Coordinates of C-alpha atoms and ligand atoms in Angstrom, one line a residue:
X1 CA -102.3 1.1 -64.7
X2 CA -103.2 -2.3 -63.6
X3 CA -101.8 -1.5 -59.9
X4 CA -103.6 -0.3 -57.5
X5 CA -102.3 1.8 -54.0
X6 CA -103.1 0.0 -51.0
X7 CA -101.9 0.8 -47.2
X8 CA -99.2 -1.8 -46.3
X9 CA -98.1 -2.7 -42.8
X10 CA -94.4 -2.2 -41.9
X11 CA -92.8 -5.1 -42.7
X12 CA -90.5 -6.8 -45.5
X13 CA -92.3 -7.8 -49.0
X14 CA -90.7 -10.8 -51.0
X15 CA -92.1 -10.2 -54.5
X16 CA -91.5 -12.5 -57.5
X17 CA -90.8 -10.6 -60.8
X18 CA -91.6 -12.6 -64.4
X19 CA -89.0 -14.4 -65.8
X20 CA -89.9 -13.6 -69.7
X21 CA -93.0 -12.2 -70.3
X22 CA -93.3 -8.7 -68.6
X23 CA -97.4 -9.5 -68.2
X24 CA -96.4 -12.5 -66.0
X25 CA -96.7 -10.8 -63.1
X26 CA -99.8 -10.8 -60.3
X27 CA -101.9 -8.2 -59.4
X28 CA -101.0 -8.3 -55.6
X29 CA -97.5 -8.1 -56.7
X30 CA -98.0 -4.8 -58.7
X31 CA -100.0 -3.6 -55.5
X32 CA -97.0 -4.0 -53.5
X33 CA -94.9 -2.3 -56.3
X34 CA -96.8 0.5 -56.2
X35 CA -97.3 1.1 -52.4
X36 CA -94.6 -0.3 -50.5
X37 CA -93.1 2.9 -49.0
X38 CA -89.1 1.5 -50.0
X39 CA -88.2 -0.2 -53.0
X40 CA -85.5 -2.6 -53.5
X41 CA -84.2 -4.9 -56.2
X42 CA -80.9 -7.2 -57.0
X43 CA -80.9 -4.9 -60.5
X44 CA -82.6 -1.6 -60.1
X45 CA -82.9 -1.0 -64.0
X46 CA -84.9 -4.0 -64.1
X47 CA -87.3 -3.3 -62.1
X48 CA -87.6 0.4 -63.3
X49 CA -88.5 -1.3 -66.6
X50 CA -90.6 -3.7 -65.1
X51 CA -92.6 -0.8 -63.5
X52 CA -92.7 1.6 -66.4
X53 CA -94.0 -1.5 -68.4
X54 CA -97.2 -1.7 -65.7
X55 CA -97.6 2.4 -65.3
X56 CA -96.1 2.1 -61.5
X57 CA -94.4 5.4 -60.9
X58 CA -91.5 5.4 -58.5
X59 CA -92.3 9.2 -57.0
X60 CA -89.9 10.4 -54.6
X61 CA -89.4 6.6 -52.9
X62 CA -86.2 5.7 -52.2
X63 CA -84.7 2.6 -54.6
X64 CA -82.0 0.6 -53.3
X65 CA -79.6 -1.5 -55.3
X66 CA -79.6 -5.0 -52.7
X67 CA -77.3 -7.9 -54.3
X68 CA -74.9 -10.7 -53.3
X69 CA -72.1 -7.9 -53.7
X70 CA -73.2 -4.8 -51.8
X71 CA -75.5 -7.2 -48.9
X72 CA -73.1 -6.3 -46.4
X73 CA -73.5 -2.7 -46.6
X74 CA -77.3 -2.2 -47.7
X75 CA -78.7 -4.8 -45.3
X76 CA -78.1 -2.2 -42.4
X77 CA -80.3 1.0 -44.1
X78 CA -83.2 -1.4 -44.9
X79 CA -83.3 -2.7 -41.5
X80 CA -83.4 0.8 -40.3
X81 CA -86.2 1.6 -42.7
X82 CA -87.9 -1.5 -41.2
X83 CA -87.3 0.1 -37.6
X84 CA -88.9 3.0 -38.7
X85 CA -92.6 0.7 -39.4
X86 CA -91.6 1.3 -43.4
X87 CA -93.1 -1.2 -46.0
X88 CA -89.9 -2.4 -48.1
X89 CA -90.2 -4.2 -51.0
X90 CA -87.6 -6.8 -52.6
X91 CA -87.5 -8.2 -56.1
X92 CA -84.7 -10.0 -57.6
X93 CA -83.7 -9.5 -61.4
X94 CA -86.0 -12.1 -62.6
X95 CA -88.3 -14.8 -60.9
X96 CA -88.8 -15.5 -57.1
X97 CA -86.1 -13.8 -55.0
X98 CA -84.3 -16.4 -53.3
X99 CA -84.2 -19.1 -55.9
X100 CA -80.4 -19.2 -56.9
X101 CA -80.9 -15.0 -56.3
X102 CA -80.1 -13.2 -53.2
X103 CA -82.2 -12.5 -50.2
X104 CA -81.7 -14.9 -47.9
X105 CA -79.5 -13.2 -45.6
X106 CA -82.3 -10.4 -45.7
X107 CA -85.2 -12.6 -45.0
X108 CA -83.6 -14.3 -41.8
X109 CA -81.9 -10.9 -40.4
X110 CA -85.6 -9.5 -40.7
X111 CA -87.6 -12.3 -39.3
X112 CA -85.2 -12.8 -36.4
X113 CA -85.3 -9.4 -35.6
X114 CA -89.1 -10.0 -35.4
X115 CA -90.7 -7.9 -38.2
X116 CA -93.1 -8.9 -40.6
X117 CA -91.6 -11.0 -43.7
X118 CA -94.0 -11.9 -46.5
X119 CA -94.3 -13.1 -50.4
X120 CA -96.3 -11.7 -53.3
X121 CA -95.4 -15.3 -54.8
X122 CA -95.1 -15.9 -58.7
X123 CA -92.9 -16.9 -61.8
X124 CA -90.0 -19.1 -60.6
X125 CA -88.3 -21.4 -63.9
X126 CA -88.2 -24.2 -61.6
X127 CA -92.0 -24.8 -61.8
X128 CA -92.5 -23.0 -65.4
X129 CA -89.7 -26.2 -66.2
X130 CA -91.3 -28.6 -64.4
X131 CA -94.8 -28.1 -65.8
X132 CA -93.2 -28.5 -69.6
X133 CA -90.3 -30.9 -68.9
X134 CA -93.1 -34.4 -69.3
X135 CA -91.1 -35.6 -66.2
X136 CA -92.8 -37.3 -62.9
X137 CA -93.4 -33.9 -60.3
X138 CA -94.4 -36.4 -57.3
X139 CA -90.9 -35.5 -55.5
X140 CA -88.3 -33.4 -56.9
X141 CA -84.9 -32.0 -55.9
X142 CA -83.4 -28.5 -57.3
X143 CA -80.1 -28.5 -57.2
X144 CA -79.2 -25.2 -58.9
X145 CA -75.9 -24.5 -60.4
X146 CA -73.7 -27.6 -61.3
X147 CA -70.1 -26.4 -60.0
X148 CA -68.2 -25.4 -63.3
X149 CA -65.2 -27.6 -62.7
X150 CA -65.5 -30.7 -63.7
X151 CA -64.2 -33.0 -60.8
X152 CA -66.5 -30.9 -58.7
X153 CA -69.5 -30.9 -61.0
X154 CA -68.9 -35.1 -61.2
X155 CA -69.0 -35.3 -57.5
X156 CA -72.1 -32.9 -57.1
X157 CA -73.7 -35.3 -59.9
X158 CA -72.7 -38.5 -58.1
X159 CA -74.4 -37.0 -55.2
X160 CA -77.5 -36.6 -56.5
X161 CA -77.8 -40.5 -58.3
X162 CA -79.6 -42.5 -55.5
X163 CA -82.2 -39.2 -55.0
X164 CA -85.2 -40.7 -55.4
X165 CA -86.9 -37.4 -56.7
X166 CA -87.0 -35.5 -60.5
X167 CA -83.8 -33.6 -60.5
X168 CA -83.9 -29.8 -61.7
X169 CA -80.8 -28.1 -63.0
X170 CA -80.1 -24.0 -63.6
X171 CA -77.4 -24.4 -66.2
X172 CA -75.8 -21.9 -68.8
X173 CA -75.5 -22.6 -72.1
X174 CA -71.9 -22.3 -72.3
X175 CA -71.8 -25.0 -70.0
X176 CA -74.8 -27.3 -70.3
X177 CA -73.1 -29.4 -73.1
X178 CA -70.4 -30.5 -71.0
X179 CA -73.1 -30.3 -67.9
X180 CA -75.0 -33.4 -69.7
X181 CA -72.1 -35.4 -70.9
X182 CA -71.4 -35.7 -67.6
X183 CA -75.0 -36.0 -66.3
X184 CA -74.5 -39.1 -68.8
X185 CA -71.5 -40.7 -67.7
X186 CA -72.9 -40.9 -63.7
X187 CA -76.5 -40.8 -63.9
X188 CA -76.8 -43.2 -66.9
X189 CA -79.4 -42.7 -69.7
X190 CA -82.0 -41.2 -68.2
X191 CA -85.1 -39.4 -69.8
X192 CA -84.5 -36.1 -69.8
X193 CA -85.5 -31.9 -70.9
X194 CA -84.2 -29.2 -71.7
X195 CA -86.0 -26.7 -71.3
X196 CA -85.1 -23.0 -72.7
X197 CA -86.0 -19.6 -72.9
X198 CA -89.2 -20.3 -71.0
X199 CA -92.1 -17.6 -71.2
X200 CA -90.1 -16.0 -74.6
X201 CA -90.0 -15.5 -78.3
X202 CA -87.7 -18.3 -78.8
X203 CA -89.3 -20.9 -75.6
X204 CA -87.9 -24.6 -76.7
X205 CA -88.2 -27.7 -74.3
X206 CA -86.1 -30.7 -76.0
X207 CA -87.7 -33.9 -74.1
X208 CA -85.0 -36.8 -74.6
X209 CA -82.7 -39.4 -73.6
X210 CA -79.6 -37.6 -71.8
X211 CA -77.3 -39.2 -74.6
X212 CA -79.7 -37.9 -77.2
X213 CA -79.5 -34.4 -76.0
X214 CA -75.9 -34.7 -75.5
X215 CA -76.0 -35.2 -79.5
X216 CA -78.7 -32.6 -79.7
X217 CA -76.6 -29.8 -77.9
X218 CA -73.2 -31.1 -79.7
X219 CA -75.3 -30.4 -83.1
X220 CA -77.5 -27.2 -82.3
X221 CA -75.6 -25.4 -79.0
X222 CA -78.3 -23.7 -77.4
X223 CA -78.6 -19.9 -76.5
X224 CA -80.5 -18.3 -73.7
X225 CA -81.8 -19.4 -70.5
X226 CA -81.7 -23.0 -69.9
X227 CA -83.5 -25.8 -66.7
X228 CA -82.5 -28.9 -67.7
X229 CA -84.3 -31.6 -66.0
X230 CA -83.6 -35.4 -64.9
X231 CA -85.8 -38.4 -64.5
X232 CA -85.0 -40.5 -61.2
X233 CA -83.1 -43.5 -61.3
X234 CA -85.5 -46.4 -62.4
X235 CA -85.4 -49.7 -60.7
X236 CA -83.7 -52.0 -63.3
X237 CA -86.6 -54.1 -64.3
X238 CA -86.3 -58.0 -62.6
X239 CA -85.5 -60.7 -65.1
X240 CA -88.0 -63.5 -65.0
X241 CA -85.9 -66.6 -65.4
X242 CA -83.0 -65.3 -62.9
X243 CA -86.5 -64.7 -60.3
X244 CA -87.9 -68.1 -60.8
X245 CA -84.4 -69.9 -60.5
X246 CA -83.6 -67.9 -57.2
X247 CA -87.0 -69.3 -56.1
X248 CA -86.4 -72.9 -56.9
X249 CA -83.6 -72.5 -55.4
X250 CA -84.7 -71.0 -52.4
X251 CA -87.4 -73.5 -51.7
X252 CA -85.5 -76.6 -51.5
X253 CA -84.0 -74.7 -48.3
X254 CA -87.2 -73.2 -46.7
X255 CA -90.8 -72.7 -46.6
X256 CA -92.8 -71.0 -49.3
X257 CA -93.4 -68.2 -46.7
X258 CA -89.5 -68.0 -46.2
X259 CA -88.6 -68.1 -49.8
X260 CA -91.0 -65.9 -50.8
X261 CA -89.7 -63.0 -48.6
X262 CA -85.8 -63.6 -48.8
X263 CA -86.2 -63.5 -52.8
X264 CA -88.8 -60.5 -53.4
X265 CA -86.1 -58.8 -50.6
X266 CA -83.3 -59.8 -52.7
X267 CA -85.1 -58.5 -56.2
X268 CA -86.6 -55.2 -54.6
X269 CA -90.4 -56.5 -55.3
X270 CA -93.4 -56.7 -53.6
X271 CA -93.7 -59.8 -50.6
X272 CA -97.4 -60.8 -52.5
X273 CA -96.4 -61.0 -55.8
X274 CA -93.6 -62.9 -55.1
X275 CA -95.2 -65.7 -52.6
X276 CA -98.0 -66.0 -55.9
X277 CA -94.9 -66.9 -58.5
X278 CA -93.9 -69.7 -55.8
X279 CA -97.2 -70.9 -55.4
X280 CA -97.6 -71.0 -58.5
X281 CA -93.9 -72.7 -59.3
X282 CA -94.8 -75.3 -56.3
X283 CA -97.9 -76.6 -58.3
X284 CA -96.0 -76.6 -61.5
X285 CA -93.1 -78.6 -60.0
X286 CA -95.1 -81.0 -58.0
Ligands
SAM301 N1 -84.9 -16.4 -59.3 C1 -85.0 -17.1 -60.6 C2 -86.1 -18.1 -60.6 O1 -87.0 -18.0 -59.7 O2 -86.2 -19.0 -61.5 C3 -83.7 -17.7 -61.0 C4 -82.5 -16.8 -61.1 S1 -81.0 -17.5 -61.6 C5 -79.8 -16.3 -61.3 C6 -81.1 -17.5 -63.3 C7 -81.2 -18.9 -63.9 O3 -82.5 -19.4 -63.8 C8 -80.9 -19.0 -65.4 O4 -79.5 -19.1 -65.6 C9 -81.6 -20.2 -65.9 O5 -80.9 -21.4 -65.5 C10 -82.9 -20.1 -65.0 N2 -83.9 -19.3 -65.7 C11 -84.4 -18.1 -65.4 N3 -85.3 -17.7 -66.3 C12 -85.4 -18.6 -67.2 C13 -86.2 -18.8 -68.4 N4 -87.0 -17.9 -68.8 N5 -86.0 -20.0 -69.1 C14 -85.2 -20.9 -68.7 N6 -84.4 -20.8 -67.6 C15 -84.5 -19.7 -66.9

């Protein structure tokens, strides 16, 4: 057994399960699996498994079923067990609870009511995607599940296509065909992954246009797990000649200064660089 029994203080424990590879799991996490005093999972089979893969036995600990569908009525006996000073541990089917998976409603009810909330933090698909996808991480926005009817997955999209950030998706792949033809049709062609089956046997990440994974999809529908993943929208890049004639323009009304600003305003660019191509246009036209 990898897991060792440690004495946990009351309190609620967050712990993020792997979302392929059962050895994708940390240490502290498999600490907490095997001491927390309650157990409680979105899929208790799962984590059964999970634990008979490490060597964790479950004993005589209580293990609660706690999902979107039963909340209402299982919330109430793990707050009691957190009354009581218990250590309760949470872990969602796959990945970091939380992340398009329940336990929000159990987080905040706990933390308002004061007790001690805390993450053994690991696998999420968002940042297993992100790290593959070849796509800028500076800034990104996960948006989860596209709705599955179209007018309301166009406006979600439309939404989304000023955000000046790498967009993530969680998509199905019944779906994501349709998902990316419409990703297409708003966004534009934008570089683009999809990334699949992440941490498994069959682990695929298609980096292309969006239009050339429409095609790709359309030829080869995918199975499995899917993040699909969006490049921001790109600044169309400033035509020369159109530049220089606004200039011209521009400074047989006003100053070089003036010009300058009003056109690198009007084009999006840098004040600098712009007040160097009129410089250098005023010498050229003199
Ligand atoms: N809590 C999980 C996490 O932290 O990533 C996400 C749970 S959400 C209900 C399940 C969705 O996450 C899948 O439909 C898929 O979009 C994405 N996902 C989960 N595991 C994945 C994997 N191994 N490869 C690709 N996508 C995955």
């Amino acid at each position: 057994m990898n897991a060792k029994t440690v004495k946990l203080v009351g309190g609620l424990y967050f712990i993020a399960t792997p979302i392929g590879t059962a050895r994708d799991i940390t240490l502290r996490a498999l600490d907490i699996l095997a001491s927390a005093e309650v157990l409680a999972a979105e899929d208790t089979r799962s984590l059964r498994r999970l634990m008979d893969i490490h060597g964790i036995p479950l004993g005589d600990r209580p293990l609660l079923s706690y999902h979107d569908h039963n909340g209402e009525r299982t919330r109430p006996k793990l707050m009691q067990f957190l009354a009581q000073g218990r250590s309760v541990a949470y872990a969602s089917e796959a990945g970091t609870p939380m992340i398009a998976d329940p336990g929000y409603d159990l987080s905040k009810e706990a933390a308002e009511a004061g007790y001690l909330v805390t993450s053994a933090p690991g696998p999420t698909a968002i940042a297993t995607a992100l790290t593959l996808a070849g796509l800028p991480t500076d800034k990104f926005l996960f948006a989860g599940f596209l709705p599955s009817t179209k007018t309301a997955r166009v406006s979600a999209i439309e939404a989304l296509k000023d955000v000046p950030a790498t967009l993530v998706f969680y998509e199905s792949p019944k779906r994501v065909g349709k998902m990316l033809s419409d990703c297409l049709t708003v966004l534009g062609d934008r570089p683009a992954a999809m990334c699949r089956e992440l941490t498994k046997k069959f682990e695929e990440v298609r980096r292309a246009s969006l239009s050339e994974l429409v095609t790709s999809v359309n030829e080869a529908p995918p199975k499995g797990e899917i993040v699909v993943v969006i490049d921001r929208a790109r600044k169309a890049a400033v035509n020369v000649s159109d530049l220089e004639a606004d200039l011209r323009e521009a400074l047989t009304q006003m100053s070089l200064k003036d010009a300058s600003e009003m056109v690198a305003g009007a084009h999006g660019m840098a004040r600098r660089k712009v007040y160097q191509m009129a410089l250098a246009l005023d010498r050229t036209d003199e």
